[in-house]
Amino acid sequence: MESALPLRHSFADSKIKEYRLTVEPTTVNLTGNGYPDTAVWSFARTVPGPELRMRQGDPVRVVVSNTLGEDTTVHWHGIRLPNAMDGVPGLTQPPIQPGESFTYDFRPPDAGTFWYHPHADTLQQLGRGLAGALIIEEREPVAVDRDILWFIEDWRLDDEGRIAPGFGNRMEAGMSGRIGNTVTINGRVPRTLAVKAGERVRLRLVNAALARIVGLRFEGHKPIVVAYDGQPCDPHPPESGRVVLGPAMRADLIIDMDGEPDQRCRVIDDFYQDLTYKLIDLVYDHGKPIRDHPPEPPTLPANPLPEPDLAAAERHEIALQGGMMGGMGMMGGMGMMGMGGATWAMNGTSMTGDGQPNMPPLVTLKRGQSCVLALRNETAWWHPMHLHGHSFRVISRNGKPNPLREWRDTLLVPPREAVEIAFVADNPGRLDVPLPCHRPPGGRDDERHPHRVRPIANTKP
């Protein structure tokens, strides 16, 4: 069995932390004792892949070996790393072919909750289990009693526990995507989480589903959001008491366990109307509370993000188009685009496959340029939008200024709504390739989710 424990340091820089991950098929039990096992694709024979932990600013090296029967890559979602390490085949690196390996070297600048997944045949590879958490620890520990990860995945299983086929379903591609029938936390259908009265928990949530949006309510508790997508924010309760995460999105919560000994409290997911279900129970032990009064919620230390200059920013508008019920049929007017087989578009342009290097750029920016992107969702479906290599501030929603200082790398845009985001284009891409790669909600084998926009930044200021 391939281990994901750190390898011995064999490099001149003794501070480099190394991991080795093999991409390979295996069999795991997702649903519990007495239920059939499931054949999956995995990193290091575990689902999710090993939780990789490292410290902010320290160098890391990950050697990825491919034993699948098809190409793959690894994208380090949300990490502001060099473009050559970003894991997009054809745009940032050659694909890792069967029997080959690729070494990723980077130094994560930000502390927070991130994750990794393939960027080749993404719909199927992610849907069969290839994903894992990447935790970048702060230079100084955060004052909590426990640091807990919930890596949420969504599976479509048949009665025999097998992953159902049909990843290229055309109807799903034009609607809300491939929604599963089984939700796991850390690779298993959850039952309970044992807690102690009075303890403070940092709960890291990662939505690694293909298309499922989750809306979590913690009955009997008052979670405080302290970070989105790895980026600290002003501590605040979630809007309407519900933590909503689209695919690829993350949130860090501080939860004070202020229930009573022996109490049981539900965590429910009620995002989809008439499909509410219990995700897990928080079960208190018999002991007395470990403290009488909770301390103030901690404020996480800020990451070194460049502040966009809104007054000097370039402004670009991006319209999301297509899909079913979009007013122009399944193709959403795709005939005018000359891109046969696509279901979704940005500003009338779309693509299929993992990347088309000959496409013209959607946006071109000079290095160091501040940019405001106005994202307008003209479709009937929710869309997560992901920016590679950058984090961005959410400036406004539907023309109303955002009252929160909110940084993200993935943003969920509701149907028929608009948001404005701002960032500094300080992470150069390649000048000879395009940046737009459209990824619809759970779409077909050649169209993946969430949407991705990688700004091309000139190397000259």
Coordinates of C-alpha atoms in Angstrom, one line a residue:
M1 CA 0.0 0.0 0.0
E2 CA 1.3 3.4 -0.9
S3 CA 1.8 5.7 2.1
A4 CA 1.0 9.4 2.2
L5 CA 3.1 9.9 5.2
P6 CA 6.0 12.4 4.7
L7 CA 9.0 10.7 3.0
R8 CA 12.5 11.1 4.3
H9 CA 14.0 14.4 3.3
S10 CA 16.4 13.8 0.5
F11 CA 16.9 17.3 -0.7
A12 CA 19.5 20.0 0.1
D13 CA 16.8 22.0 1.8
S14 CA 15.9 20.0 4.8
K15 CA 12.8 22.0 5.4
I16 CA 11.0 20.6 2.3
K17 CA 8.1 18.3 3.3
E18 CA 7.5 15.6 0.8
Y19 CA 4.5 13.4 0.1
R20 CA 4.0 10.6 -2.4
L21 CA 0.6 9.9 -3.9
T22 CA -0.3 7.1 -6.2
V23 CA -3.5 7.5 -8.3
E24 CA -5.0 4.0 -8.4
P25 CA -8.2 1.9 -8.3
T26 CA -9.1 0.4 -5.0
T27 CA -12.1 -0.8 -3.0
V28 CA -13.6 1.0 0.1
N29 CA -16.6 0.8 2.3
L30 CA -18.6 4.0 2.0
T31 CA -21.9 3.0 3.7
G32 CA -21.0 1.1 6.8
N33 CA -20.8 -2.4 8.1
G34 CA -23.2 -4.8 6.5
Y35 CA -23.3 -2.9 3.3
P36 CA -21.3 -3.7 0.1
D37 CA -17.9 -2.2 -0.7
T38 CA -17.5 0.2 -3.6
A39 CA -14.8 0.2 -6.3
V40 CA -13.3 3.7 -6.5
W41 CA -10.4 5.6 -7.9
S42 CA -8.2 6.8 -5.1
F43 CA -5.1 8.7 -4.0
A44 CA -2.9 6.2 -1.9
R45 CA -5.8 3.7 -1.6
T46 CA -8.0 5.9 0.6
V47 CA -11.2 7.9 0.0
P48 CA -10.9 10.8 0.4
G49 CA -7.2 11.0 -0.3
P50 CA -4.8 11.5 2.6
E51 CA -5.2 14.7 4.5
L52 CA -2.0 16.6 3.7
R53 CA -1.0 19.1 6.4
M54 CA 1.8 21.6 6.2
R55 CA 2.7 25.0 7.7
Q56 CA 2.1 28.3 6.0
G57 CA 5.1 29.4 3.9
D58 CA 7.0 26.1 4.2
P59 CA 8.1 24.4 1.0
V60 CA 6.3 21.2 0.0
R61 CA 6.9 18.6 -2.7
V62 CA 4.3 16.1 -3.8
V63 CA 5.2 13.3 -6.2
V64 CA 2.1 12.0 -8.0
S65 CA 2.3 8.7 -9.9
N66 CA -0.5 7.6 -12.2
T67 CA -1.6 3.9 -12.4
L68 CA -5.0 4.6 -14.0
G69 CA -5.8 3.7 -17.5
E70 CA -6.1 7.4 -18.5
D71 CA -4.3 10.7 -18.1
T72 CA -4.6 12.7 -14.9
T73 CA -3.3 15.8 -13.1
V74 CA -3.7 17.3 -9.6
H75 CA -5.0 20.8 -9.1
W76 CA -4.3 22.3 -5.6
H77 CA -7.6 24.1 -5.3
G78 CA -7.4 27.6 -3.8
I79 CA -3.6 27.7 -3.4
R80 CA -2.0 30.8 -4.9
L81 CA 0.9 28.8 -6.4
P82 CA 3.0 29.2 -9.6
N83 CA 1.0 28.6 -12.8
A84 CA 3.3 25.6 -13.7
M85 CA 2.1 23.8 -10.6
D86 CA -1.6 24.5 -11.1
G87 CA -2.4 21.1 -12.6
V88 CA -4.4 22.0 -15.7
P89 CA -3.4 19.7 -18.6
G90 CA -2.5 21.5 -21.8
L91 CA -2.5 24.9 -20.1
T92 CA 0.0 24.6 -17.2
Q93 CA 1.5 21.1 -17.6
P94 CA 1.5 18.0 -19.8
P95 CA -1.0 15.4 -18.4
I96 CA 0.4 12.7 -16.2
Q97 CA 0.0 9.6 -18.5
P98 CA -0.5 6.1 -17.2
G99 CA 2.8 4.8 -15.7
E100 CA 4.2 8.3 -15.4
S101 CA 4.8 10.6 -12.4
F102 CA 4.9 14.4 -11.9
T103 CA 6.4 16.4 -9.1
Y104 CA 4.6 19.4 -7.7
D105 CA 6.8 21.9 -5.8
F106 CA 5.3 24.9 -4.2
R107 CA 5.3 27.1 -1.1
P108 CA 1.8 27.8 0.1
P109 CA 1.5 31.6 1.0
D110 CA -1.8 31.3 2.8
A111 CA -3.0 29.4 5.9
G112 CA -6.4 27.8 5.6
T113 CA -8.5 25.0 4.4
F114 CA -7.9 23.9 0.8
W115 CA -8.2 20.7 -1.2
Y116 CA -6.8 18.8 -4.2
H117 CA -8.4 16.9 -7.1
P118 CA -7.7 16.0 -10.8
H119 CA -8.2 18.4 -13.6
A120 CA -8.3 15.8 -16.4
D121 CA -11.6 14.0 -17.1
T122 CA -12.6 15.8 -13.9
L123 CA -16.2 14.8 -13.8
Q124 CA -15.5 11.1 -13.8
Q125 CA -12.2 11.1 -11.8
L126 CA -13.6 13.3 -9.1
G127 CA -16.9 11.4 -9.2
R128 CA -15.1 8.1 -8.6
G129 CA -13.3 9.4 -5.5
L130 CA -10.1 11.3 -6.5
A131 CA -10.0 14.2 -4.0
G132 CA -8.4 15.0 -0.7
A133 CA -8.0 17.8 1.9
L134 CA -5.0 20.1 2.0
I135 CA -4.6 21.9 5.3
I136 CA -2.2 24.8 5.7
E137 CA -1.6 25.5 9.3
E138 CA -1.1 29.0 10.7
R139 CA 2.4 29.9 12.0
E140 CA 0.9 30.1 15.5
P141 CA -1.8 27.6 16.7
V142 CA -5.4 28.8 16.9
A143 CA -6.9 28.6 20.4
V144 CA -9.5 25.7 20.0
D145 CA -9.9 22.4 21.8
R146 CA -10.2 20.4 18.6
D147 CA -9.6 20.9 14.9
I148 CA -12.0 18.8 12.9
L149 CA -12.3 18.2 9.2
W150 CA -15.6 17.3 7.4
F151 CA -14.7 16.4 3.8
I152 CA -18.1 16.1 2.2
E153 CA -18.6 14.0 -1.0
D154 CA -21.7 13.0 -2.9
W155 CA -22.0 9.6 -4.6
R156 CA -24.5 8.0 -6.9
L157 CA -24.6 4.3 -5.9
D158 CA -26.7 1.4 -7.1
D159 CA -28.2 -1.3 -4.9
E160 CA -25.0 -3.3 -5.1
G161 CA -22.9 -0.3 -3.8
R162 CA -21.4 0.3 -7.3
I163 CA -20.9 3.8 -8.6
A164 CA -23.6 4.3 -11.2
P165 CA -22.5 5.0 -14.8
G166 CA -23.8 7.9 -16.8
F167 CA -21.3 10.6 -16.1
G168 CA -22.0 12.1 -19.5
N169 CA -25.7 12.5 -19.1
R170 CA -26.8 15.3 -21.4
M171 CA -29.9 16.2 -19.5
E172 CA -28.0 16.6 -16.2
A173 CA -25.4 18.6 -18.0
G174 CA -27.9 21.3 -18.9
M175 CA -29.5 21.4 -15.4
S176 CA -28.2 21.1 -11.9
G177 CA -25.6 18.4 -12.6
R178 CA -25.0 14.9 -11.3
I179 CA -26.6 14.8 -7.9
G180 CA -25.9 11.6 -5.9
N181 CA -28.0 9.6 -3.5
T182 CA -25.3 9.0 -0.8
V183 CA -23.4 11.7 1.1
T184 CA -20.3 10.9 3.0
I185 CA -18.1 12.7 5.5
N186 CA -14.4 11.7 5.4
G187 CA -15.3 8.7 3.2
R188 CA -18.1 7.2 5.2
V189 CA -21.8 7.8 5.6
P190 CA -21.8 9.6 9.0
R191 CA -23.7 8.6 12.1
T192 CA -22.5 10.6 15.1
L193 CA -19.8 13.0 16.2
A194 CA -18.9 12.7 19.9
V195 CA -18.5 16.1 21.6
K196 CA -18.0 17.4 25.1
A197 CA -20.1 20.1 26.7
G198 CA -18.2 23.3 26.9
E199 CA -15.5 22.5 24.3
R200 CA -14.6 24.8 21.4
V201 CA -14.3 23.2 17.9
R202 CA -12.8 24.5 14.7
L203 CA -14.8 22.7 12.0
R204 CA -13.3 22.8 8.6
L205 CA -16.0 22.1 5.9
V206 CA -15.0 21.1 2.3
N207 CA -17.7 20.5 -0.3
A208 CA -16.0 18.1 -2.7
A209 CA -19.2 17.1 -4.5
L210 CA -19.5 17.2 -8.2
A211 CA -22.7 19.3 -8.2
R212 CA -24.5 19.0 -4.8
I213 CA -24.9 22.3 -3.0
V214 CA -25.1 21.9 0.8
G215 CA -26.9 24.1 3.3
L216 CA -26.1 23.0 6.8
R217 CA -28.0 23.9 9.9
F218 CA -26.5 23.0 13.3
E219 CA -29.6 22.6 15.5
G220 CA -29.1 23.8 19.1
H221 CA -25.8 25.5 18.2
K222 CA -24.6 28.9 17.0
P223 CA -21.7 28.4 14.6
I224 CA -19.5 31.4 13.8
V225 CA -17.8 31.7 10.4
V226 CA -14.2 32.7 10.6
A227 CA -13.0 31.9 7.1
Y228 CA -14.2 31.2 3.6
D229 CA -12.1 29.2 1.1
G230 CA -9.1 29.4 3.5
Q231 CA -9.3 33.2 3.8
P232 CA -10.1 34.7 7.2
C233 CA -13.1 36.9 7.5
D234 CA -14.6 39.0 10.3
P235 CA -16.3 36.4 12.6
H236 CA -20.0 36.3 12.0
P237 CA -23.0 33.9 12.2
P238 CA -24.0 32.4 8.8
E239 CA -26.8 34.1 7.0
S240 CA -30.2 32.8 8.1
G241 CA -28.4 30.3 10.4
R242 CA -27.4 28.1 7.4
V243 CA -23.9 27.5 6.0
V244 CA -24.3 27.3 2.2
L245 CA -21.4 25.8 0.2
G246 CA -21.4 25.0 -3.5
P247 CA -19.0 22.5 -5.0
A248 CA -15.4 23.3 -4.2
M249 CA -16.3 25.8 -1.6
R250 CA -15.0 25.7 2.0
A251 CA -15.8 27.3 5.3
D252 CA -14.1 27.3 8.7
L253 CA -16.5 27.5 11.7
I254 CA -16.0 28.0 15.4
I255 CA -18.6 26.1 17.3
D256 CA -18.9 26.2 21.1
M257 CA -20.5 23.0 22.3
D258 CA -22.9 24.5 24.7
G259 CA -25.4 21.7 24.9
E260 CA -26.0 19.5 27.9
P261 CA -24.4 16.1 28.8
D262 CA -26.1 13.2 27.0
Q263 CA -27.8 15.6 24.6
R264 CA -28.1 14.8 20.9
C265 CA -28.4 17.5 18.3
R266 CA -28.9 17.1 14.5
V267 CA -27.0 18.7 11.7
I268 CA -29.3 18.9 8.7
D269 CA -28.9 19.8 5.0
D270 CA -31.9 21.6 3.8
F271 CA -30.6 23.3 0.7
Y272 CA -32.9 21.5 -1.8
Q273 CA -36.6 22.0 -1.2
D274 CA -38.4 18.8 -0.1
L275 CA -35.0 16.9 0.1
T276 CA -34.0 17.8 3.7
Y277 CA -32.0 15.0 5.4
K278 CA -30.0 14.6 8.5
L279 CA -26.3 14.6 7.8
I280 CA -25.0 13.7 11.3
D281 CA -25.8 13.9 15.0
L282 CA -23.7 15.7 17.6
V283 CA -23.8 13.5 20.7
Y284 CA -22.7 14.9 24.0
D285 CA -20.9 12.6 26.5
H286 CA -21.8 12.1 30.1
G287 CA -19.1 14.5 31.5
K288 CA -19.5 17.9 33.1
P289 CA -18.8 20.9 30.9
I290 CA -15.1 21.6 30.5
R291 CA -15.7 25.3 30.9
D292 CA -18.5 27.5 32.1
H293 CA -18.4 30.4 29.6
P294 CA -17.0 30.3 26.1
P295 CA -14.2 32.7 25.2
E296 CA -14.6 35.3 22.5
P297 CA -14.4 33.9 19.0
P298 CA -10.9 34.0 17.7
T299 CA -10.0 36.2 14.7
L300 CA -7.7 34.3 12.4
P301 CA -4.5 36.0 11.3
A302 CA -4.9 37.6 7.8
N303 CA -3.1 36.1 4.9
P304 CA -0.8 38.2 2.7
L305 CA -3.4 39.1 0.0
P306 CA -2.8 42.1 -2.2
E307 CA -5.6 44.7 -1.8
P308 CA -7.2 45.6 -5.1
D309 CA -7.3 49.4 -6.0
L310 CA -11.0 49.7 -6.9
A311 CA -10.5 53.3 -8.2
A312 CA -7.9 52.2 -10.7
A313 CA -9.3 48.7 -11.5
E314 CA -10.1 47.5 -14.9
R315 CA -13.7 46.4 -15.2
H316 CA -14.8 43.3 -17.2
E317 CA -18.3 41.8 -17.5
I318 CA -18.8 38.1 -17.8
A319 CA -22.2 36.6 -18.6
L320 CA -22.9 33.0 -17.8
Q321 CA -25.2 31.5 -20.4
G322 CA -26.8 28.3 -21.6
G323 CA -28.4 25.2 -19.9
M324 CA -32.0 24.0 -19.8
M325 CA -34.7 26.5 -19.1
G326 CA -32.5 29.3 -20.2
G327 CA -34.8 30.9 -22.6
M328 CA -32.9 29.6 -25.6
G329 CA -33.2 25.9 -25.2
M330 CA -30.5 23.4 -24.1
M331 CA -27.8 25.2 -26.0
G332 CA -28.7 28.6 -24.8
G333 CA -28.0 30.1 -28.2
M334 CA -24.8 28.0 -28.7
G335 CA -25.3 27.9 -32.4
M336 CA -23.9 31.4 -32.7
M337 CA -20.8 30.3 -30.9
G338 CA -19.5 27.8 -33.4
M339 CA -18.6 25.4 -30.6
G340 CA -20.5 22.2 -31.2
G341 CA -21.4 20.0 -28.3
A342 CA -21.1 22.6 -25.5
T343 CA -23.9 23.3 -23.1
W344 CA -22.7 26.4 -21.2
A345 CA -20.9 29.6 -22.2
M346 CA -19.3 32.8 -21.0
N347 CA -19.9 35.9 -23.1
G348 CA -21.1 33.7 -25.9
T349 CA -17.9 31.5 -26.0
S350 CA -17.6 28.0 -24.7
M351 CA -15.3 25.0 -24.9
T352 CA -15.3 21.2 -24.5
G353 CA -12.5 19.0 -23.1
D354 CA -9.9 19.8 -20.6
G355 CA -8.6 22.8 -22.5
Q356 CA -8.3 24.4 -25.9
P357 CA -5.0 26.3 -26.1
N358 CA -5.9 28.0 -29.3
M359 CA -8.9 29.8 -27.9
P360 CA -8.6 33.6 -27.5
P361 CA -8.3 34.9 -24.0
L362 CA -11.5 35.9 -22.2
V363 CA -9.6 38.5 -20.2
T364 CA -6.0 39.7 -20.5
L365 CA -4.5 41.8 -17.7
K366 CA -1.1 43.3 -17.0
R367 CA 0.8 42.0 -14.0
G368 CA -0.1 43.9 -10.9
Q369 CA -3.3 45.3 -12.4
S370 CA -6.4 45.5 -10.2
C371 CA -9.5 44.0 -11.8
V372 CA -13.2 44.0 -11.1
L373 CA -15.2 41.2 -12.7
A374 CA -18.9 41.6 -12.9
L375 CA -20.4 38.1 -13.0
R376 CA -23.9 37.9 -14.3
N377 CA -25.7 34.5 -14.2
E378 CA -28.3 34.5 -17.0
T379 CA -29.1 30.8 -16.5
A380 CA -31.8 29.1 -14.5
W381 CA -29.2 27.3 -12.3
W382 CA -26.8 28.0 -9.5
H383 CA -23.2 28.3 -10.7
P384 CA -19.9 28.2 -8.7
M385 CA -17.2 30.3 -10.2
H386 CA -13.5 29.6 -9.4
L387 CA -10.5 31.8 -10.1
H388 CA -7.3 29.9 -10.4
G389 CA -4.1 31.2 -8.8
H390 CA -5.9 34.1 -7.0
S391 CA -8.3 34.9 -4.2
F392 CA -10.8 37.7 -4.7
R393 CA -12.9 40.1 -2.6
V394 CA -16.7 39.9 -3.0
I395 CA -17.6 43.6 -3.6
S396 CA -21.3 43.5 -4.2
R397 CA -24.3 41.3 -4.8
N398 CA -27.1 42.4 -7.1
G399 CA -25.8 46.0 -6.9
K400 CA -25.7 46.1 -3.1
P401 CA -22.3 46.5 -1.4
N402 CA -21.2 43.5 0.5
P403 CA -21.3 44.4 4.3
L404 CA -18.6 41.7 5.0
R405 CA -15.0 41.8 4.2
E406 CA -15.1 38.5 2.3
W407 CA -12.3 36.9 0.3
R408 CA -13.0 33.7 -1.7
D409 CA -11.6 31.7 -4.5
T410 CA -14.9 30.0 -5.4
L411 CA -18.2 31.9 -5.4
L412 CA -21.8 30.5 -5.8
V413 CA -23.9 32.7 -8.1
P414 CA -27.6 32.2 -7.8
P415 CA -29.8 32.1 -11.0
R416 CA -30.5 35.4 -12.6
E417 CA -28.3 37.2 -10.1
A418 CA -25.1 39.2 -10.4
V419 CA -22.0 39.7 -8.2
E420 CA -18.9 41.8 -8.4
I421 CA -15.5 40.5 -7.4
A422 CA -12.1 42.3 -7.3
F423 CA -8.5 41.0 -7.2
V424 CA -5.0 41.9 -8.2
A425 CA -3.5 40.0 -11.1
D426 CA -0.2 39.3 -9.5
N427 CA 0.2 35.6 -10.4
P428 CA 1.3 35.4 -14.1
G429 CA -0.2 32.8 -16.4
R430 CA 1.2 31.8 -19.8
L431 CA 1.0 34.4 -22.5
D432 CA 0.5 32.0 -25.3
V433 CA -2.6 30.2 -24.1
P434 CA -6.1 31.3 -23.3
L435 CA -7.6 31.5 -19.9
P436 CA -11.3 30.6 -20.0
C437 CA -12.3 27.1 -19.1
H438 CA -16.0 26.7 -18.7
R439 CA -17.2 24.1 -16.2
P440 CA -20.9 23.7 -15.8
P441 CA -22.8 22.1 -12.8
G442 CA -21.8 18.5 -12.9
G443 CA -22.0 18.5 -16.7
R444 CA -20.8 15.9 -19.2
D445 CA -17.5 14.1 -19.3
D446 CA -16.0 17.0 -21.2
E447 CA -17.5 19.8 -19.2
R448 CA -16.7 20.1 -15.6
H449 CA -17.7 22.0 -12.5
P450 CA -17.2 24.6 -11.1
H451 CA -16.4 27.3 -13.7
R452 CA -12.8 28.3 -13.9
V453 CA -11.3 31.6 -15.0
R454 CA -7.5 32.0 -15.0
P455 CA -6.4 35.5 -15.7
I456 CA -3.4 35.9 -18.0
A457 CA -1.1 38.4 -16.4
N458 CA 1.8 39.9 -18.4
T459 CA 5.3 39.4 -17.0
K460 CA 6.0 43.0 -17.5
P461 CA 4.5 45.5 -15.0

